[in-house]
């Protein structure tokens, strides 16, 4: 061979000149022949790993990888490379390090087509790592897979099955499903095990192929081989999850599964399947999961597995992670099926022991599971309340978050004082990300379970102080609302507490300053009773400190400037000082503060006679947002509906009839009031007027006050100051949806003076006097009307909505009942929205609650005015959280009883 090469080289050298030979062979000067400068053999995988690990910097590592990738590419260009297998192996290691290795895909296909097993093994491994169903290259592998699935060698068949289970696409699954089904019936346990896992992938890609594998699964539960048995149970579990019919088919196998689990629990030491003293924990977990699926909602199946679940729960050792895994799966099965009460208590006690474990993961899992089962057996979870409270002090932030959520779920009227004390202590030291959520939930819990108003006020003030600037706007609004609707004794107590805070509070705590300024301004007459009495100079000094501070936000200054106007009307000695402070804001850079300064200055100069009546104390609020009853909500909405035409008149200058209908007094002061409010031009249509039935003013207020109340249609009540009131109704009309919510800082003088009433009306809602005065009565006082039966409008996602109807002339009152049909899922933040055609007017009242425990219900009133007797149709939009997962849905109802409009 060497002589032949020498002859060829000599012939080449004779045909070319020396110069040409030098160009063609630059190594000739060095005395080297072309065959002597070929690429060296590629380095081994272990050598590459050693080089990469020895790199001291990321740049050095990239250099090694890039150099090796270049060498691999150069080698791939040779068609018959004997180093393809070694290069692909190195490329897979490079891929696992995160570097691009897609250029080796075709080399993997060449290795798969090789007859050598070692090449196939590397080729299939490369295909699983470098290919996926989104790439067209993987289609080229289908024929090779089909050939290898028919191979007489079980290891080649196993490679093909593993690869198909990893990268199968829908097209590939359809082409090779017959081969997999054939191998599932193979006599070889090694092949049956891999074929079962491959079938799971095929069914997930093509669900209609499920029936093809159903006959082959009948014998899998009787397998003696643990590997085949565990893959068979995995296949059956996947089938039961995908198909309800298949679930019913496998319910008759509960007895077999119980027998398998019992044999595992009672079996002695088996070295082949023993893991830390537990017999085959992987198979036990798989059986328990399948039992949970089969026993869910089936009393007979649940009764069959109760005994074995109790046996597993009591006999499994909990000192090691293997036993904890089995116990955790047992707890999930017990709480998910229709188990006995004693068994549920046992399951909760197991989770309680998990809370004492030093392993953070086990503790987190216990808290997460207790949060899911607390609504099923609250009393059993309450026994572990002390341990749960200790978790609030854990160093792990995720454990503290779960413990906080669980603590709120455990609050009830009997433990609310203790729990709120612990949670406020937690709030004081919690991270900023916790404070907003925790403070909002504290307010909700206090509203639901407060033993008395004094404790309620104290708790909300402590929450605001502890949370600092992380307090959400709704907490500020709820605190103001609570104080406004309390009795005089509680209001006097709140003024005393907040004045002490206001006079000494740091100026960077905005929520506390907002609540304090609103309360001290609204109830300034109680300041004289604080301690030995608060002088007017002290009050003005505190307000000057706030208004001139650069630390206070614009919203806080809005509260303060409006509150100072209230103070001036209640403490006449402060008039001149307040007027100076207010007028100084007439040239403020902030447009909102500038507007307030200019308009409030007008009340001190041109309209001083109207300042007192306009700044009177607001009437008490109706109810808190969580305690509003159905009758109160109905009465509130009816009063708002009766006042709606008046609101439209105030908000639309183009509607001359509506303006003429307002009984405006003839005094010049009343005309000046209209001028002060800016004439309410068309731009005011964007600002919702908030209308509410208000009590008559005291007799001593004089006729001017009566005129103003008559002019404004009895506007009053509601939220407070700049915080905006809590909106207790949702109004929908003309196909649009207007949601409830807590208002932010007011943007016009009208809202400031009236402090945001508690009913929100669109400017066109129930216009043109479509609802007459008789409809302003509460629902409970309406004359009896015909019953039209009930109508189920929605029933899915564990939620059922039913409507019942009452009609009075053109006004239909609909009672919506929402029921949580789940036995374990907890629904929160329930929101119902609706829209009707333009010829109808629709008004949604506040629901009785926004949360639904399992099997619980809530109600909501809906009022529909149909003066034209049009066909009633309604579009619905629903949203809620089911165990923390948000669900949204839409529906249309067009099968209302015709008698509602055919009368």
PDB file of C-alpha atoms in Angstrom, residues 263-486:
ATOM      1  CA  UNK A 263     -49.890  -7.435  49.745  1.00  0.00           C
ATOM      2  CA  UNK A 264     -47.319  -4.634  49.532  1.00  0.00           C
ATOM      3  CA  UNK A 265     -48.068  -3.399  53.058  1.00  0.00           C
ATOM      4  CA  UNK A 266     -48.109  -6.866  54.640  1.00  0.00           C
ATOM      5  CA  UNK A 267     -45.241  -8.326  52.601  1.00  0.00           C
ATOM      6  CA  UNK A 268     -42.030  -9.127  54.359  1.00  0.00           C
ATOM      7  CA  UNK A 269     -38.569  -7.996  53.426  1.00  0.00           C
ATOM      8  CA  UNK A 270     -37.964  -8.178  49.684  1.00  0.00           C
ATOM      9  CA  UNK A 271     -34.429  -7.137  48.720  1.00  0.00           C
ATOM     10  CA  UNK A 272     -35.408  -6.601  45.090  1.00  0.00           C
ATOM     11  CA  UNK A 273     -38.088  -3.981  45.879  1.00  0.00           C
ATOM     12  CA  UNK A 274     -37.136  -2.720  49.337  1.00  0.00           C
ATOM     13  CA  UNK A 275     -36.334   0.992  49.736  1.00  0.00           C
ATOM     14  CA  UNK A 276     -35.261   1.967  53.270  1.00  0.00           C
ATOM     15  CA  UNK A 277     -37.429  -0.728  54.798  1.00  0.00           C
ATOM     16  CA  UNK A 278     -40.537   0.002  52.658  1.00  0.00           C
ATOM     17  CA  UNK A 279     -41.676  -2.497  50.055  1.00  0.00           C
ATOM     18  CA  UNK A 280     -41.793  -0.893  46.587  1.00  0.00           C
ATOM     19  CA  UNK A 281     -42.898   2.656  47.581  1.00  0.00           C
ATOM     20  CA  UNK A 282     -43.191   3.689  43.927  1.00  0.00           C
ATOM     21  CA  UNK A 283     -45.836   1.039  43.274  1.00  0.00           C
ATOM     22  CA  UNK A 284     -47.678   1.940  46.487  1.00  0.00           C
ATOM     23  CA  UNK A 285     -47.875   5.607  45.473  1.00  0.00           C
ATOM     24  CA  UNK A 286     -49.156   4.687  41.996  1.00  0.00           C
ATOM     25  CA  UNK A 287     -51.862   2.398  43.446  1.00  0.00           C
ATOM     26  CA  UNK A 288     -52.964   5.053  45.956  1.00  0.00           C
ATOM     27  CA  UNK A 289     -53.267   7.654  43.200  1.00  0.00           C
ATOM     28  CA  UNK A 290     -55.402   5.355  41.062  1.00  0.00           C
ATOM     29  CA  UNK A 291     -57.602   4.476  44.067  1.00  0.00           C
ATOM     30  CA  UNK A 292     -58.156   8.194  44.679  1.00  0.00           C
ATOM     31  CA  UNK A 293     -59.338   8.698  41.112  1.00  0.00           C
ATOM     32  CA  UNK A 294     -61.635   5.652  41.192  1.00  0.00           C
ATOM     33  CA  UNK A 295     -63.124   6.478  44.609  1.00  0.00           C
ATOM     34  CA  UNK A 296     -63.879  10.141  43.956  1.00  0.00           C
ATOM     35  CA  UNK A 297     -67.648  10.625  44.169  1.00  0.00           C
ATOM     36  CA  UNK A 298     -68.330   6.866  44.479  1.00  0.00           C
ATOM     37  CA  UNK A 299     -69.553   5.770  47.912  1.00  0.00           C
ATOM     38  CA  UNK A 300     -69.300   2.042  47.261  1.00  0.00           C
ATOM     39  CA  UNK A 301     -65.735   2.228  45.945  1.00  0.00           C
ATOM     40  CA  UNK A 302     -64.759   4.525  48.824  1.00  0.00           C
ATOM     41  CA  UNK A 303     -66.107   2.074  51.376  1.00  0.00           C
ATOM     42  CA  UNK A 304     -64.090  -0.749  49.800  1.00  0.00           C
ATOM     43  CA  UNK A 305     -60.809   1.125  50.185  1.00  0.00           C
ATOM     44  CA  UNK A 306     -61.395   2.719  53.633  1.00  0.00           C
ATOM     45  CA  UNK A 307     -59.829  -0.156  55.587  1.00  0.00           C
ATOM     46  CA  UNK A 308     -56.681  -0.446  53.507  1.00  0.00           C
ATOM     47  CA  UNK A 309     -56.153   3.325  53.614  1.00  0.00           C
ATOM     48  CA  UNK A 310     -56.365   3.257  57.407  1.00  0.00           C
ATOM     49  CA  UNK A 311     -53.928   0.359  57.450  1.00  0.00           C
ATOM     50  CA  UNK A 312     -51.423   2.175  55.244  1.00  0.00           C
ATOM     51  CA  UNK A 313     -51.749   5.350  57.323  1.00  0.00           C
ATOM     52  CA  UNK A 314     -51.036   3.554  60.601  1.00  0.00           C
ATOM     53  CA  UNK A 315     -48.409   1.014  59.503  1.00  0.00           C
ATOM     54  CA  UNK A 316     -46.142   3.211  57.374  1.00  0.00           C
ATOM     55  CA  UNK A 317     -43.048   4.520  59.096  1.00  0.00           C
ATOM     56  CA  UNK A 318     -42.819   8.321  59.005  1.00  0.00           C
ATOM     57  CA  UNK A 319     -39.174   8.728  60.028  1.00  0.00           C
ATOM     58  CA  UNK A 320     -37.872   8.640  56.444  1.00  0.00           C
ATOM     59  CA  UNK A 321     -38.841  10.404  53.231  1.00  0.00           C
ATOM     60  CA  UNK A 322     -39.968   7.154  51.625  1.00  0.00           C
ATOM     61  CA  UNK A 323     -42.639   6.682  54.275  1.00  0.00           C
ATOM     62  CA  UNK A 324     -43.596  10.362  54.143  1.00  0.00           C
ATOM     63  CA  UNK A 325     -44.239  10.108  50.405  1.00  0.00           C
ATOM     64  CA  UNK A 326     -46.624   7.186  50.927  1.00  0.00           C
ATOM     65  CA  UNK A 327     -48.347   8.931  53.856  1.00  0.00           C
ATOM     66  CA  UNK A 328     -48.821  12.103  51.817  1.00  0.00           C
ATOM     67  CA  UNK A 329     -50.436  10.181  48.959  1.00  0.00           C
ATOM     68  CA  UNK A 330     -52.610   8.359  51.502  1.00  0.00           C
ATOM     69  CA  UNK A 331     -53.781  11.669  52.977  1.00  0.00           C
ATOM     70  CA  UNK A 332     -54.707  12.975  49.520  1.00  0.00           C
ATOM     71  CA  UNK A 333     -56.686   9.797  48.815  1.00  0.00           C
ATOM     72  CA  UNK A 334     -58.531   9.945  52.153  1.00  0.00           C
ATOM     73  CA  UNK A 335     -59.533  13.588  51.708  1.00  0.00           C
ATOM     74  CA  UNK A 336     -60.585  13.129  48.073  1.00  0.00           C
ATOM     75  CA  UNK A 337     -62.877  10.111  48.421  1.00  0.00           C
ATOM     76  CA  UNK A 338     -66.023   9.722  50.535  1.00  0.00           C
ATOM     77  CA  UNK A 339     -64.111   8.470  53.548  1.00  0.00           C
ATOM     78  CA  UNK A 340     -65.258   8.104  57.141  1.00  0.00           C
ATOM     79  CA  UNK A 341     -64.947  10.975  59.624  1.00  0.00           C
ATOM     80  CA  UNK A 342     -62.405   9.179  61.791  1.00  0.00           C
ATOM     81  CA  UNK A 343     -60.255   8.483  58.771  1.00  0.00           C
ATOM     82  CA  UNK A 344     -60.288  12.171  57.834  1.00  0.00           C
ATOM     83  CA  UNK A 345     -59.185  13.135  61.330  1.00  0.00           C
ATOM     84  CA  UNK A 346     -56.347  10.624  61.034  1.00  0.00           C
ATOM     85  CA  UNK A 347     -55.295  12.189  57.735  1.00  0.00           C
ATOM     86  CA  UNK A 348     -55.254  15.713  59.213  1.00  0.00           C
ATOM     87  CA  UNK A 349     -53.217  14.459  62.173  1.00  0.00           C
ATOM     88  CA  UNK A 350     -50.637  13.039  59.758  1.00  0.00           C
ATOM     89  CA  UNK A 351     -50.336  16.485  58.179  1.00  0.00           C
ATOM     90  CA  UNK A 352     -49.993  17.961  61.662  1.00  0.00           C
ATOM     91  CA  UNK A 353     -47.008  15.681  62.279  1.00  0.00           C
ATOM     92  CA  UNK A 354     -45.548  16.830  58.970  1.00  0.00           C
ATOM     93  CA  UNK A 355     -45.580  20.409  60.323  1.00  0.00           C
ATOM     94  CA  UNK A 356     -43.164  19.345  63.064  1.00  0.00           C
ATOM     95  CA  UNK A 357     -40.690  17.914  60.562  1.00  0.00           C
ATOM     96  CA  UNK A 358     -37.407  19.756  60.172  1.00  0.00           C
ATOM     97  CA  UNK A 359     -37.475  19.244  56.411  1.00  0.00           C
ATOM     98  CA  UNK A 360     -38.758  22.455  54.786  1.00  0.00           C
ATOM     99  CA  UNK A 361     -40.245  20.610  51.832  1.00  0.00           C
ATOM    100  CA  UNK A 362     -42.357  18.329  54.025  1.00  0.00           C
ATOM    101  CA  UNK A 363     -43.543  21.294  56.086  1.00  0.00           C
ATOM    102  CA  UNK A 364     -44.530  23.217  52.951  1.00  0.00           C
ATOM    103  CA  UNK A 365     -46.400  20.216  51.541  1.00  0.00           C
ATOM    104  CA  UNK A 366     -48.302  19.871  54.827  1.00  0.00           C
ATOM    105  CA  UNK A 367     -49.367  23.533  54.840  1.00  0.00           C
ATOM    106  CA  UNK A 368     -50.377  23.385  51.185  1.00  0.00           C
ATOM    107  CA  UNK A 369     -52.507  20.277  51.758  1.00  0.00           C
ATOM    108  CA  UNK A 370     -54.098  21.628  54.954  1.00  0.00           C
ATOM    109  CA  UNK A 371     -55.099  24.738  53.033  1.00  0.00           C
ATOM    110  CA  UNK A 372     -56.926  22.514  50.536  1.00  0.00           C
ATOM    111  CA  UNK A 373     -58.732  20.413  53.169  1.00  0.00           C
ATOM    112  CA  UNK A 374     -59.486  23.088  55.786  1.00  0.00           C
ATOM    113  CA  UNK A 375     -62.968  23.661  54.348  1.00  0.00           C
ATOM    114  CA  UNK A 376     -63.772  19.940  54.499  1.00  0.00           C
ATOM    115  CA  UNK A 377     -62.880  19.414  58.152  1.00  0.00           C
ATOM    116  CA  UNK A 378     -62.181  22.736  59.807  1.00  0.00           C
ATOM    117  CA  UNK A 379     -62.442  21.377  63.344  1.00  0.00           C
ATOM    118  CA  UNK A 380     -59.723  18.786  62.782  1.00  0.00           C
ATOM    119  CA  UNK A 381     -57.369  21.411  61.352  1.00  0.00           C
ATOM    120  CA  UNK A 382     -58.104  23.767  64.268  1.00  0.00           C
ATOM    121  CA  UNK A 383     -56.381  21.307  66.618  1.00  0.00           C
ATOM    122  CA  UNK A 384     -53.073  22.174  64.926  1.00  0.00           C
ATOM    123  CA  UNK A 385     -53.594  25.942  65.054  1.00  0.00           C
ATOM    124  CA  UNK A 386     -50.696  26.542  67.445  1.00  0.00           C
ATOM    125  CA  UNK A 387     -48.259  24.718  65.184  1.00  0.00           C
ATOM    126  CA  UNK A 388     -49.540  26.606  62.161  1.00  0.00           C
ATOM    127  CA  UNK A 389     -49.041  29.938  63.942  1.00  0.00           C
ATOM    128  CA  UNK A 390     -45.450  28.926  64.702  1.00  0.00           C
ATOM    129  CA  UNK A 391     -44.895  28.502  60.973  1.00  0.00           C
ATOM    130  CA  UNK A 392     -45.439  32.267  60.597  1.00  0.00           C
ATOM    131  CA  UNK A 393     -42.008  32.684  62.175  1.00  0.00           C
ATOM    132  CA  UNK A 394     -40.254  30.234  59.857  1.00  0.00           C
ATOM    133  CA  UNK A 395     -37.204  31.467  57.988  1.00  0.00           C
ATOM    134  CA  UNK A 396     -38.507  30.156  54.657  1.00  0.00           C
ATOM    135  CA  UNK A 397     -40.641  32.759  52.887  1.00  0.00           C
ATOM    136  CA  UNK A 398     -42.761  30.203  51.034  1.00  0.00           C
ATOM    137  CA  UNK A 399     -43.677  28.486  54.317  1.00  0.00           C
ATOM    138  CA  UNK A 400     -44.644  31.821  55.860  1.00  0.00           C
ATOM    139  CA  UNK A 401     -46.861  32.617  52.872  1.00  0.00           C
ATOM    140  CA  UNK A 402     -48.720  29.298  53.092  1.00  0.00           C
ATOM    141  CA  UNK A 403     -49.019  29.584  56.873  1.00  0.00           C
ATOM    142  CA  UNK A 404     -50.512  33.072  56.522  1.00  0.00           C
ATOM    143  CA  UNK A 405     -53.125  31.876  54.029  1.00  0.00           C
ATOM    144  CA  UNK A 406     -54.011  28.930  56.265  1.00  0.00           C
ATOM    145  CA  UNK A 407     -54.340  31.167  59.335  1.00  0.00           C
ATOM    146  CA  UNK A 408     -56.931  33.323  57.597  1.00  0.00           C
ATOM    147  CA  UNK A 409     -58.854  30.197  56.621  1.00  0.00           C
ATOM    148  CA  UNK A 410     -58.935  29.110  60.290  1.00  0.00           C
ATOM    149  CA  UNK A 411     -60.392  32.343  61.681  1.00  0.00           C
ATOM    150  CA  UNK A 412     -63.869  32.000  63.196  1.00  0.00           C
ATOM    151  CA  UNK A 413     -65.903  33.984  65.779  1.00  0.00           C
ATOM    152  CA  UNK A 414     -64.428  32.035  68.702  1.00  0.00           C
ATOM    153  CA  UNK A 415     -60.748  32.566  67.888  1.00  0.00           C
ATOM    154  CA  UNK A 416     -60.788  35.848  65.975  1.00  0.00           C
ATOM    155  CA  UNK A 417     -59.161  37.846  68.802  1.00  0.00           C
ATOM    156  CA  UNK A 418     -56.224  35.458  69.199  1.00  0.00           C
ATOM    157  CA  UNK A 419     -55.698  34.923  65.489  1.00  0.00           C
ATOM    158  CA  UNK A 420     -55.837  38.614  64.606  1.00  0.00           C
ATOM    159  CA  UNK A 421     -53.339  39.423  67.350  1.00  0.00           C
ATOM    160  CA  UNK A 422     -50.884  36.904  65.920  1.00  0.00           C
ATOM    161  CA  UNK A 423     -51.459  38.035  62.342  1.00  0.00           C
ATOM    162  CA  UNK A 424     -50.941  41.709  63.194  1.00  0.00           C
ATOM    163  CA  UNK A 425     -47.681  40.768  64.929  1.00  0.00           C
ATOM    164  CA  UNK A 426     -46.705  38.910  61.767  1.00  0.00           C
ATOM    165  CA  UNK A 427     -47.722  41.935  59.672  1.00  0.00           C
ATOM    166  CA  UNK A 428     -45.404  44.232  61.642  1.00  0.00           C
ATOM    167  CA  UNK A 429     -42.294  42.230  60.730  1.00  0.00           C
ATOM    168  CA  UNK A 430     -43.381  40.801  57.370  1.00  0.00           C
ATOM    169  CA  UNK A 431     -41.739  41.604  54.069  1.00  0.00           C
ATOM    170  CA  UNK A 432     -43.281  44.313  51.906  1.00  0.00           C
ATOM    171  CA  UNK A 433     -44.661  41.763  49.466  1.00  0.00           C
ATOM    172  CA  UNK A 434     -46.767  40.257  52.273  1.00  0.00           C
ATOM    173  CA  UNK A 435     -48.166  43.438  53.756  1.00  0.00           C
ATOM    174  CA  UNK A 436     -50.674  44.397  51.070  1.00  0.00           C
ATOM    175  CA  UNK A 437     -52.284  40.950  50.905  1.00  0.00           C
ATOM    176  CA  UNK A 438     -52.157  40.368  54.639  1.00  0.00           C
ATOM    177  CA  UNK A 439     -53.667  43.743  55.549  1.00  0.00           C
ATOM    178  CA  UNK A 440     -56.498  43.335  53.048  1.00  0.00           C
ATOM    179  CA  UNK A 441     -57.321  39.865  54.389  1.00  0.00           C
ATOM    180  CA  UNK A 442     -57.162  41.146  57.964  1.00  0.00           C
ATOM    181  CA  UNK A 443     -59.808  43.740  57.139  1.00  0.00           C
ATOM    182  CA  UNK A 444     -62.013  41.107  55.513  1.00  0.00           C
ATOM    183  CA  UNK A 445     -61.690  38.755  58.485  1.00  0.00           C
ATOM    184  CA  UNK A 446     -62.397  41.557  60.944  1.00  0.00           C
ATOM    185  CA  UNK A 447     -65.556  42.539  59.068  1.00  0.00           C
ATOM    186  CA  UNK A 448     -66.790  38.951  59.076  1.00  0.00           C
ATOM    187  CA  UNK A 449     -66.050  37.971  62.669  1.00  0.00           C
ATOM    188  CA  UNK A 450     -65.630  41.160  64.754  1.00  0.00           C
ATOM    189  CA  UNK A 451     -67.170  40.732  68.252  1.00  0.00           C
ATOM    190  CA  UNK A 452     -67.926  44.451  68.621  1.00  0.00           C
ATOM    191  CA  UNK A 453     -67.405  47.773  66.876  1.00  0.00           C
ATOM    192  CA  UNK A 454     -64.739  49.044  69.296  1.00  0.00           C
ATOM    193  CA  UNK A 455     -62.571  45.977  68.694  1.00  0.00           C
ATOM    194  CA  UNK A 456     -63.199  46.284  64.959  1.00  0.00           C
ATOM    195  CA  UNK A 457     -61.987  49.898  64.886  1.00  0.00           C
ATOM    196  CA  UNK A 458     -58.931  49.077  67.006  1.00  0.00           C
ATOM    197  CA  UNK A 459     -58.029  46.172  64.744  1.00  0.00           C
ATOM    198  CA  UNK A 460     -58.271  48.177  61.520  1.00  0.00           C
ATOM    199  CA  UNK A 461     -56.156  50.968  62.979  1.00  0.00           C
ATOM    200  CA  UNK A 462     -53.520  48.457  64.100  1.00  0.00           C
ATOM    201  CA  UNK A 463     -53.502  46.944  60.604  1.00  0.00           C
ATOM    202  CA  UNK A 464     -52.978  50.350  58.978  1.00  0.00           C
ATOM    203  CA  UNK A 465     -50.161  51.203  61.383  1.00  0.00           C
ATOM    204  CA  UNK A 466     -48.475  47.802  61.014  1.00  0.00           C
ATOM    205  CA  UNK A 467     -48.672  47.721  57.208  1.00  0.00           C
ATOM    206  CA  UNK A 468     -47.497  51.299  56.700  1.00  0.00           C
ATOM    207  CA  UNK A 469     -47.508  52.463  53.100  1.00  0.00           C
ATOM    208  CA  UNK A 470     -48.226  48.946  51.834  1.00  0.00           C
ATOM    209  CA  UNK A 471     -51.885  49.271  52.810  1.00  0.00           C
ATOM    210  CA  UNK A 472     -54.176  48.955  49.745  1.00  0.00           C
ATOM    211  CA  UNK A 473     -56.726  51.650  48.991  1.00  0.00           C
ATOM    212  CA  UNK A 474     -59.648  49.384  49.907  1.00  0.00           C
ATOM    213  CA  UNK A 475     -58.366  49.077  53.500  1.00  0.00           C
ATOM    214  CA  UNK A 476     -58.380  52.868  53.865  1.00  0.00           C
ATOM    215  CA  UNK A 477     -61.894  53.065  52.433  1.00  0.00           C
ATOM    216  CA  UNK A 478     -63.207  50.269  54.694  1.00  0.00           C
ATOM    217  CA  UNK A 479     -61.764  51.915  57.795  1.00  0.00           C
ATOM    218  CA  UNK A 480     -63.379  55.224  56.935  1.00  0.00           C
ATOM    219  CA  UNK A 481     -66.658  53.481  56.197  1.00  0.00           C
ATOM    220  CA  UNK A 482     -66.612  51.596  59.497  1.00  0.00           C
ATOM    221  CA  UNK A 483     -66.047  54.756  61.552  1.00  0.00           C
ATOM    222  CA  UNK A 484     -68.674  56.688  59.589  1.00  0.00           C
ATOM    223  CA  UNK A 485     -71.389  54.093  60.239  1.00  0.00           C
ATOM    224  CA  UNK A 486     -70.505  53.588  63.932  1.00  0.00           C
TER     225      UNK A 486
END
